[in-house]
Amino acid sequence: MDFKVAVIPGDYIGPEIVEQAQKVLDHVGKKFGHSFNYVEVDMGGVSIDKHGVPLTDEALETAKSSDAVLMGSIGGRVGVDSWYQLPPHLRPEAGLLAIRKGLGLYANLRPAYLYKELNGACPLKESVAEAGFDMIIVRELTGGLYFGERKTEEIDGVMTAIDTLKYTEDEIRRIAIKGFEIAMKRRKHVISVDKANVLDSSRLWRKIVEEVAKDYPEVTLEHMLVDNCAMQLVKDPAQFDVVITENMFGDILSDEASMITGSIGMLSSASLGAGKFGLYEPSHGSAPDIAGQNKANPIATILSAAMMLRYSFDLDKEADAIEAAVQKVLEDNIRTIDIMSEGMQLVGCKEMGDCICDRI
Ligand code: NAD
């Protein structure tokens, strides 16, 4: 099959890591008989330098007209890069917000997987790390507290700030469907996280999630209160498969889940919109401190490309092949500097890409 992929290299290590992900995709394409046609899109600092804005309308249109978007990372250093002397709406990160909005991406997926070869990096108790974990947090991205009406005003002589947490049943239904669809490709277990003992929005969330669950009889559904979830993530992360939750809870829990893996260079992510469309990117930033030195770990971006195959193109076998090759590289003791430990073989960004290709 043929796929059109918009590629956003971005800033600093972005181009280095994206190049490795494309190399791996091409390798998989050759092996399984697909071709990936790339069209490059400027976004972030590089776009500011070329076009004066972090994302042009043309760039957004190019992204919209492709089957999926693969991104490196954007942004630079405040106080160092001139991009940060611009007003906020013209800075690199504004490009990210604009593309998410322009592409209608409403579901954020953050997998958190602990490779047993790296469990020394896990900050949890040894017995918990030994058990391992493999979860994906599906966070609603466009509703809730971050997008509700807000104001700060003086009421009866007292400064008062108000934020509104609003969800419609349609917003809840579409994210719940995404969560159950993802669970069908995994271990078929959904934990829906809310605060239904206090919040009306959570009570509606729970009701709609239960309705959606009826269409997925193979998937087991559990509900968990968000405060308990925060504790369970560090106490027994192995219990989680797919977590679905609203915007703010997801913001906090997905960072917590990333943290317990201990290795930022390994964490992929995706933002999905209607149908199969999605934007895939590593969870980390543009790492200006190591850019241009062939030191960056490309695995998070390579695993993001695997997610693209799985969730946008339904190429599960091909995604499995990439994930297995990453696993094999670790078993073979090959490491980039961020995950290096004694007795391992240190390689650069490009060599890590080659090693993964060799194992597909
Ligand atoms: P960062 O994630 O770029 O770097 C934090 C630390 O982790 C650095 O020491 C870096 O060298 C290391 N690191 C990150 N990715 C790595 C990799 N693949 N391999 C090896 N080491 C890696 O976070 P930061 O320094 O706070 O942010 C730098 C810039 O990235 C900022 O402008 C920030 O806004 C931006 N950012 C962008 C995104 C995105 O594009 N979605 C996400 C987060 C941060």
Short mmCIF file of C-alpha atoms and ligand atoms in Angstrom, two decimals:
data_model
loop_
_atom_site.label_atom_id
_atom_site.label_comp_id
_atom_site.label_asym_id
_atom_site.label_seq_id
_atom_site.Cartn_x
_atom_site.Cartn_y
_atom_site.Cartn_z
CA MET A 1 0.00 0.00 0.00
CA ASP A 2 1.00 3.65 -0.52
CA PHE A 3 0.85 6.23 2.26
CA LYS A 4 1.47 9.95 2.25
CA VAL A 5 3.23 11.05 5.41
CA ALA A 6 3.77 14.70 6.31
CA VAL A 7 7.10 14.92 8.11
CA ILE A 8 7.93 17.74 10.50
CA PRO A 9 11.64 17.54 11.39
CA GLY A 10 11.42 20.66 13.61
CA ASP A 11 14.29 22.09 15.63
CA TYR A 12 17.60 20.97 17.18
CA ILE A 13 17.61 17.13 17.45
CA GLY A 14 14.31 16.97 15.50
CA PRO A 15 15.84 16.42 12.04
CA GLU A 16 18.33 13.82 13.38
CA ILE A 17 15.71 11.63 15.06
CA VAL A 18 13.13 11.96 12.28
CA GLU A 19 15.72 10.84 9.72
CA GLN A 20 16.20 7.62 11.68
CA ALA A 21 12.45 7.04 11.95
CA GLN A 22 12.07 7.49 8.18
CA LYS A 23 14.93 5.06 7.59
CA VAL A 24 13.17 2.47 9.75
CA LEU A 25 9.83 3.08 7.99
CA ASP A 26 11.46 2.63 4.59
CA HIS A 27 13.03 -0.58 5.80
CA VAL A 28 9.67 -1.90 6.98
CA GLY A 29 8.08 -0.70 3.74
CA LYS A 30 10.59 -2.68 1.67
CA LYS A 31 10.12 -5.79 3.75
CA PHE A 32 6.31 -5.74 3.84
CA GLY A 33 5.62 -4.17 0.42
CA HIS A 34 4.47 -0.63 1.31
CA SER A 35 5.73 2.73 0.23
CA PHE A 36 5.77 5.83 2.37
CA ASN A 37 5.84 9.07 0.42
CA TYR A 38 7.10 11.90 2.56
CA VAL A 39 6.32 15.55 2.24
CA GLU A 40 8.34 17.86 4.48
CA VAL A 41 6.56 20.49 6.54
CA ASP A 42 8.25 23.40 8.35
CA MET A 43 7.10 24.03 11.89
CA GLY A 44 8.53 25.65 15.01
CA GLY A 45 11.73 27.70 15.05
CA VAL A 46 12.75 26.60 11.58
CA SER A 47 9.47 27.95 10.20
CA ILE A 48 9.90 31.23 12.07
CA ASP A 49 13.34 31.64 10.48
CA LYS A 50 12.04 30.89 6.98
CA HIS A 51 8.51 32.29 7.00
CA GLY A 52 8.20 34.53 10.07
CA VAL A 53 5.53 32.34 11.71
CA PRO A 54 5.74 28.96 13.50
CA LEU A 55 3.22 27.34 11.12
CA THR A 56 2.06 28.69 7.75
CA ASP A 57 -1.42 28.03 6.34
CA GLU A 58 0.22 26.12 3.47
CA ALA A 59 2.09 23.89 5.93
CA LEU A 60 -1.15 23.12 7.75
CA GLU A 61 -2.88 22.31 4.44
CA THR A 62 -0.05 19.96 3.48
CA ALA A 63 -0.40 18.18 6.82
CA LYS A 64 -4.19 17.96 6.37
CA SER A 65 -3.88 16.43 2.93
CA SER A 66 -1.64 13.58 4.11
CA ASP A 67 -2.57 10.26 5.72
CA ALA A 68 -0.68 11.01 8.95
CA VAL A 69 1.95 13.34 10.37
CA LEU A 70 5.30 12.27 11.82
CA MET A 71 7.08 14.89 13.89
CA GLY A 72 10.49 15.27 15.53
CA SER A 73 10.42 18.03 18.09
CA ILE A 74 10.19 21.78 18.06
CA GLY A 75 11.38 24.60 20.28
CA GLY A 76 14.60 26.02 21.61
CA ARG A 77 16.08 27.83 24.58
CA VAL A 78 14.36 30.79 26.19
CA GLY A 79 16.89 33.59 26.59
CA VAL A 80 19.16 32.10 23.92
CA ASP A 81 17.10 31.63 20.76
CA SER A 82 15.71 34.81 19.24
CA TRP A 83 12.36 33.02 18.67
CA TYR A 84 11.54 33.72 22.32
CA GLN A 85 11.75 37.49 21.87
CA LEU A 86 8.61 37.25 19.74
CA PRO A 87 5.11 37.54 21.20
CA PRO A 88 3.77 34.16 22.49
CA HIS A 89 1.54 33.51 19.47
CA LEU A 90 4.60 33.64 17.18
CA ARG A 91 6.91 31.42 19.23
CA PRO A 92 7.78 27.82 18.20
CA GLU A 93 5.32 26.13 20.60
CA ALA A 94 2.43 28.12 19.09
CA GLY A 95 2.96 26.02 15.95
CA LEU A 96 2.21 22.88 17.92
CA LEU A 97 -1.03 24.28 19.34
CA ALA A 98 -2.04 25.55 15.89
CA ILE A 99 -1.45 22.22 14.17
CA ARG A 100 -3.30 20.27 16.89
CA LYS A 101 -6.26 22.61 16.54
CA GLY A 102 -6.08 22.77 12.74
CA LEU A 103 -6.02 18.99 12.44
CA GLY A 104 -8.82 18.49 15.00
CA LEU A 105 -6.72 16.22 17.20
CA TYR A 106 -8.74 15.41 20.31
CA ALA A 107 -7.15 12.25 21.73
CA ASN A 108 -3.62 12.13 23.10
CA LEU A 109 -2.02 8.72 23.48
CA ARG A 110 1.00 8.23 25.72
CA PRO A 111 2.29 4.71 26.11
CA ALA A 112 4.40 3.93 29.17
CA TYR A 113 6.32 0.69 28.84
CA LEU A 114 9.12 -0.54 31.04
CA TYR A 115 11.73 -2.57 29.15
CA LYS A 116 13.22 -5.10 31.51
CA GLU A 117 16.67 -4.22 30.15
CA LEU A 118 16.15 -0.65 31.40
CA ASN A 119 14.37 -1.30 34.66
CA GLY A 120 17.36 0.07 36.57
CA ALA A 121 16.16 3.51 35.39
CA CYS A 122 12.70 3.00 36.94
CA PRO A 123 12.45 5.06 40.13
CA LEU A 124 10.01 2.61 41.75
CA LYS A 125 10.76 -0.16 44.25
CA GLU A 126 12.73 -3.05 42.72
CA SER A 127 9.85 -5.51 43.16
CA VAL A 128 7.50 -3.17 41.26
CA ALA A 129 10.03 -2.58 38.47
CA GLU A 130 10.66 -6.33 38.22
CA ALA A 131 6.97 -6.91 37.49
CA GLY A 132 7.22 -4.45 34.57
CA PHE A 133 4.32 -2.52 33.02
CA ASP A 134 2.85 -1.75 29.63
CA MET A 135 0.09 0.83 29.56
CA ILE A 136 -1.27 3.54 27.33
CA ILE A 137 -2.93 6.68 28.63
CA VAL A 138 -5.64 8.09 26.37
CA ARG A 139 -6.21 11.70 27.32
CA GLU A 140 -9.01 13.96 26.03
CA LEU A 141 -7.23 16.93 24.51
CA THR A 142 -9.68 19.63 23.51
CA GLY A 143 -12.26 19.95 26.30
CA GLY A 144 -12.54 20.26 30.06
CA LEU A 145 -10.98 22.77 32.38
CA TYR A 146 -8.28 23.98 29.95
CA PHE A 147 -10.86 25.08 27.40
CA GLY A 148 -13.76 26.18 29.62
CA GLU A 149 -14.76 29.78 30.28
CA ARG A 150 -12.47 31.51 32.73
CA LYS A 151 -12.27 34.87 34.39
CA THR A 152 -10.70 36.71 37.28
CA GLU A 153 -12.72 39.51 38.84
CA GLU A 154 -13.41 41.27 42.06
CA ILE A 155 -16.57 39.99 43.71
CA ASP A 156 -17.69 41.83 46.86
CA GLY A 157 -14.20 43.32 47.20
CA VAL A 158 -12.42 39.94 46.93
CA MET A 159 -10.37 38.91 43.91
CA THR A 160 -11.96 35.75 42.58
CA ALA A 161 -10.81 33.42 39.80
CA ILE A 162 -13.20 31.05 38.03
CA ASP A 163 -12.37 28.17 35.66
CA THR A 164 -15.13 26.10 34.13
CA LEU A 165 -14.97 22.35 33.57
CA LYS A 166 -17.40 21.46 30.82
CA TYR A 167 -17.86 18.26 28.79
CA THR A 168 -20.58 17.35 26.34
CA GLU A 169 -21.70 13.76 25.88
CA ASP A 170 -20.35 13.82 22.30
CA GLU A 171 -16.88 14.85 23.45
CA ILE A 172 -16.88 12.03 26.00
CA ARG A 173 -18.27 9.46 23.57
CA ARG A 174 -15.63 10.05 20.88
CA ILE A 175 -12.69 9.74 23.29
CA ALA A 176 -14.23 6.68 24.93
CA ILE A 177 -14.60 5.04 21.51
CA LYS A 178 -10.91 5.74 20.77
CA GLY A 179 -9.97 4.16 24.10
CA PHE A 180 -12.00 1.01 23.47
CA GLU A 181 -10.71 0.71 19.89
CA ILE A 182 -7.15 0.90 21.21
CA ALA A 183 -7.96 -1.68 23.90
CA MET A 184 -9.16 -4.04 21.14
CA LYS A 185 -5.62 -3.92 19.71
CA ARG A 186 -4.11 -4.63 23.16
CA ARG A 187 -5.02 -6.62 26.27
CA LYS A 188 -8.69 -5.54 26.17
CA HIS A 189 -8.83 -3.84 29.54
CA VAL A 190 -9.97 -0.23 30.00
CA ILE A 191 -9.70 1.74 33.23
CA SER A 192 -11.71 4.94 33.00
CA VAL A 193 -10.43 7.57 35.41
CA ASP A 194 -12.69 10.26 36.83
CA LYS A 195 -13.76 12.02 40.02
CA ALA A 196 -17.37 10.89 39.93
CA ASN A 197 -17.73 11.12 43.73
CA VAL A 198 -17.51 14.93 43.39
CA LEU A 199 -17.86 16.26 39.84
CA ASP A 200 -20.93 16.33 37.61
CA SER A 201 -18.71 16.24 34.52
CA SER A 202 -17.23 12.98 35.84
CA ARG A 203 -20.66 11.48 36.48
CA LEU A 204 -21.62 12.19 32.86
CA TRP A 205 -18.20 10.81 31.80
CA ARG A 206 -18.89 7.54 33.64
CA LYS A 207 -22.41 7.20 32.19
CA ILE A 208 -21.25 7.71 28.59
CA VAL A 209 -18.22 5.44 28.98
CA GLU A 210 -20.56 2.70 30.24
CA GLU A 211 -22.80 3.19 27.21
CA VAL A 212 -19.83 2.93 24.83
CA ALA A 213 -18.56 -0.17 26.67
CA LYS A 214 -21.73 -2.06 25.60
CA ASP A 215 -20.41 -2.00 22.00
CA TYR A 216 -17.18 -3.69 23.09
CA PRO A 217 -18.25 -6.81 25.01
CA GLU A 218 -14.75 -8.30 24.77
CA VAL A 219 -13.25 -5.37 26.68
CA THR A 220 -13.35 -5.30 30.49
CA LEU A 221 -14.17 -1.86 31.91
CA GLU A 222 -13.26 -0.62 35.37
CA HIS A 223 -13.70 2.85 36.85
CA MET A 224 -11.08 4.42 39.09
CA LEU A 225 -11.05 7.72 40.94
CA VAL A 226 -8.21 9.97 39.85
CA ASP A 227 -6.62 10.26 43.30
CA ASN A 228 -6.55 6.49 43.61
CA CYS A 229 -5.14 6.21 40.06
CA ALA A 230 -2.24 8.52 40.95
CA MET A 231 -1.41 6.17 43.83
CA GLN A 232 -1.92 2.94 41.89
CA LEU A 233 0.45 4.12 39.14
CA VAL A 234 3.35 4.01 41.57
CA LYS A 235 2.11 1.11 43.69
CA ASP A 236 1.10 -1.39 41.02
CA PRO A 237 1.53 -0.04 37.46
CA ALA A 238 1.28 -3.56 36.00
CA GLN A 239 -2.51 -3.48 36.51
CA PHE A 240 -3.01 -0.86 33.76
CA ASP A 241 -3.59 -1.57 30.08
CA VAL A 242 -5.60 1.32 28.58
CA VAL A 243 -6.48 4.32 30.75
CA ILE A 244 -9.03 6.80 29.42
CA THR A 245 -9.46 10.14 31.11
CA GLU A 246 -10.35 13.80 30.70
CA ASN A 247 -7.91 16.55 29.80
CA MET A 248 -6.46 17.78 33.11
CA PHE A 249 -6.39 14.39 34.83
CA GLY A 250 -4.68 12.99 31.71
CA ASP A 251 -2.14 15.79 31.65
CA ILE A 252 -0.98 14.92 35.15
CA LEU A 253 -1.30 11.13 34.99
CA SER A 254 0.49 10.80 31.65
CA ASP A 255 3.50 12.68 33.02
CA GLU A 256 3.47 10.48 36.09
CA ALA A 257 3.32 7.36 33.90
CA SER A 258 6.22 8.64 31.74
CA MET A 259 8.30 9.37 34.80
CA ILE A 260 8.10 5.83 36.14
CA THR A 261 9.70 4.45 32.95
CA GLY A 262 12.75 6.58 33.78
CA SER A 263 13.88 7.02 30.16
CA ILE A 264 12.60 10.03 28.23
CA GLY A 265 14.35 9.09 24.98
CA MET A 266 12.17 5.96 24.72
CA LEU A 267 8.68 7.48 25.05
CA SER A 268 6.47 7.82 22.00
CA SER A 269 3.16 9.65 21.73
CA ALA A 270 0.32 10.27 19.34
CA SER A 271 -2.54 12.70 18.95
CA LEU A 272 -5.52 11.35 17.06
CA GLY A 273 -8.41 13.05 15.34
CA ALA A 274 -11.51 11.85 13.54
CA GLY A 275 -11.17 8.63 11.55
CA LYS A 276 -7.66 7.25 11.35
CA PHE A 277 -5.74 10.51 11.11
CA GLY A 278 -3.04 11.22 13.68
CA LEU A 279 0.10 13.14 14.53
CA TYR A 280 2.94 11.06 15.97
CA GLU A 281 5.87 12.47 17.94
CA PRO A 282 8.26 11.59 20.75
CA SER A 283 7.27 12.75 24.24
CA HIS A 284 10.56 14.58 24.73
CA GLY A 285 11.58 18.00 23.48
CA SER A 286 14.22 19.22 21.04
CA ALA A 287 17.19 18.69 23.42
CA PRO A 288 19.30 21.70 22.30
CA ASP A 289 22.12 20.57 24.61
CA ILE A 290 22.93 17.52 22.47
CA ALA A 291 21.78 18.65 19.00
CA GLY A 292 24.05 18.09 16.00
CA GLN A 293 26.33 15.67 17.90
CA ASN A 294 24.79 12.35 16.83
CA LYS A 295 23.95 11.70 20.50
CA ALA A 296 20.15 11.76 20.55
CA ASN A 297 18.21 8.59 21.17
CA PRO A 298 15.93 8.12 18.14
CA ILE A 299 13.88 5.29 19.71
CA ALA A 300 10.96 7.45 20.93
CA THR A 301 10.51 8.76 17.38
CA ILE A 302 10.93 5.31 15.86
CA LEU A 303 8.29 3.94 18.27
CA SER A 304 6.05 6.89 17.34
CA ALA A 305 6.38 5.77 13.71
CA ALA A 306 5.34 2.27 14.83
CA MET A 307 2.26 3.80 16.48
CA MET A 308 1.48 5.55 13.20
CA LEU A 309 1.54 2.20 11.41
CA ARG A 310 -0.72 0.64 14.04
CA TYR A 311 -3.29 3.37 14.63
CA SER A 312 -3.43 5.34 11.36
CA PHE A 313 -2.61 2.65 8.80
CA ASP A 314 -3.82 -0.53 10.57
CA LEU A 315 -0.44 -2.16 9.85
CA ASP A 316 -0.22 -4.08 13.11
CA LYS A 317 2.29 -6.70 11.92
CA GLU A 318 4.63 -3.99 10.67
CA ALA A 319 4.32 -2.05 13.96
CA ASP A 320 5.06 -5.27 15.87
CA ALA A 321 8.21 -5.73 13.76
CA ILE A 322 9.54 -2.30 14.75
CA GLU A 323 8.73 -2.80 18.42
CA ALA A 324 10.39 -6.22 18.39
CA ALA A 325 13.51 -4.75 16.74
CA VAL A 326 13.74 -2.10 19.47
CA GLN A 327 13.40 -4.83 22.08
CA LYS A 328 16.14 -6.85 20.33
CA VAL A 329 18.53 -3.90 20.23
CA LEU A 330 18.19 -3.54 23.99
CA GLU A 331 18.64 -7.28 24.52
CA ASP A 332 21.81 -7.00 22.43
CA ASN A 333 23.10 -4.40 24.92
CA ILE A 334 23.18 -1.52 22.40
CA ARG A 335 22.56 1.88 23.98
CA THR A 336 22.57 5.58 23.22
CA ILE A 337 24.13 7.83 25.83
CA ASP A 338 20.88 8.63 27.70
CA ILE A 339 20.26 4.94 28.50
CA MET A 340 23.89 3.89 28.75
CA SER A 341 25.09 1.75 31.63
CA GLU A 342 28.22 -0.20 32.43
CA GLY A 343 29.12 -3.04 30.09
CA MET A 344 26.83 -1.84 27.29
CA GLN A 345 27.88 -0.80 23.77
CA LEU A 346 27.50 2.94 23.21
CA VAL A 347 26.21 4.04 19.79
CA GLY A 348 25.11 7.32 18.23
CA CYS A 349 21.72 8.34 16.89
CA LYS A 350 22.41 7.19 13.33
CA GLU A 351 23.94 3.87 14.41
CA MET A 352 20.96 3.16 16.66
CA GLY A 353 18.71 3.66 13.60
CA ASP A 354 20.90 1.24 11.62
CA CYS A 355 20.89 -1.35 14.41
CA ILE A 356 17.09 -1.27 14.57
CA CYS A 357 16.83 -1.63 10.76
CA ASP A 358 19.20 -4.61 10.89
CA ARG A 359 16.86 -6.35 13.35
CA ILE A 360 13.64 -5.91 11.36
P1 NAD B 1 13.96 18.10 26.42
O1 NAD B 1 13.03 16.92 26.46
O2 NAD B 1 14.28 18.62 25.08
O3 NAD B 1 15.34 17.72 27.16
C1 NAD B 1 15.42 17.37 28.53
C2 NAD B 1 16.71 16.54 28.75
O4 NAD B 1 16.52 15.26 28.18
C3 NAD B 1 17.93 17.15 28.09
O5 NAD B 1 19.04 16.92 28.87
C4 NAD B 1 18.07 16.36 26.79
O6 NAD B 1 19.39 16.25 26.31
C5 NAD B 1 17.50 15.01 27.18
N1 NAD B 1 16.84 14.37 26.03
C6 NAD B 1 15.62 14.68 25.50
N2 NAD B 1 15.37 13.91 24.45
C7 NAD B 1 16.42 13.08 24.31
C8 NAD B 1 16.76 12.06 23.38
N3 NAD B 1 15.94 11.72 22.37
N4 NAD B 1 17.93 11.44 23.51
C9 NAD B 1 18.78 11.76 24.49
N5 NAD B 1 18.53 12.71 25.41
C10 NAD B 1 17.36 13.37 25.31
O7 NAD B 1 13.30 19.20 27.34
P2 NAD B 1 13.71 20.74 27.49
O8 NAD B 1 15.20 20.89 27.45
O9 NAD B 1 12.96 21.20 28.67
O10 NAD B 1 13.09 21.44 26.21
C11 NAD B 1 13.82 21.83 25.06
C12 NAD B 1 12.85 22.43 24.07
O11 NAD B 1 11.94 21.44 23.61
C13 NAD B 1 12.00 23.55 24.66
O12 NAD B 1 11.91 24.58 23.70
C14 NAD B 1 10.66 22.92 24.86
O13 NAD B 1 9.61 23.85 24.79
C15 NAD B 1 10.61 21.97 23.70
N6 NAD B 1 9.67 20.85 23.86
C16 NAD B 1 9.04 20.49 22.72
C17 NAD B 1 8.16 19.41 22.76
C18 NAD B 1 7.50 19.02 21.48
O14 NAD B 1 8.02 19.28 20.40
N7 NAD B 1 6.35 18.37 21.54
C19 NAD B 1 7.95 18.71 23.95
C20 NAD B 1 8.65 19.09 25.11
C21 NAD B 1 9.52 20.19 25.04
#
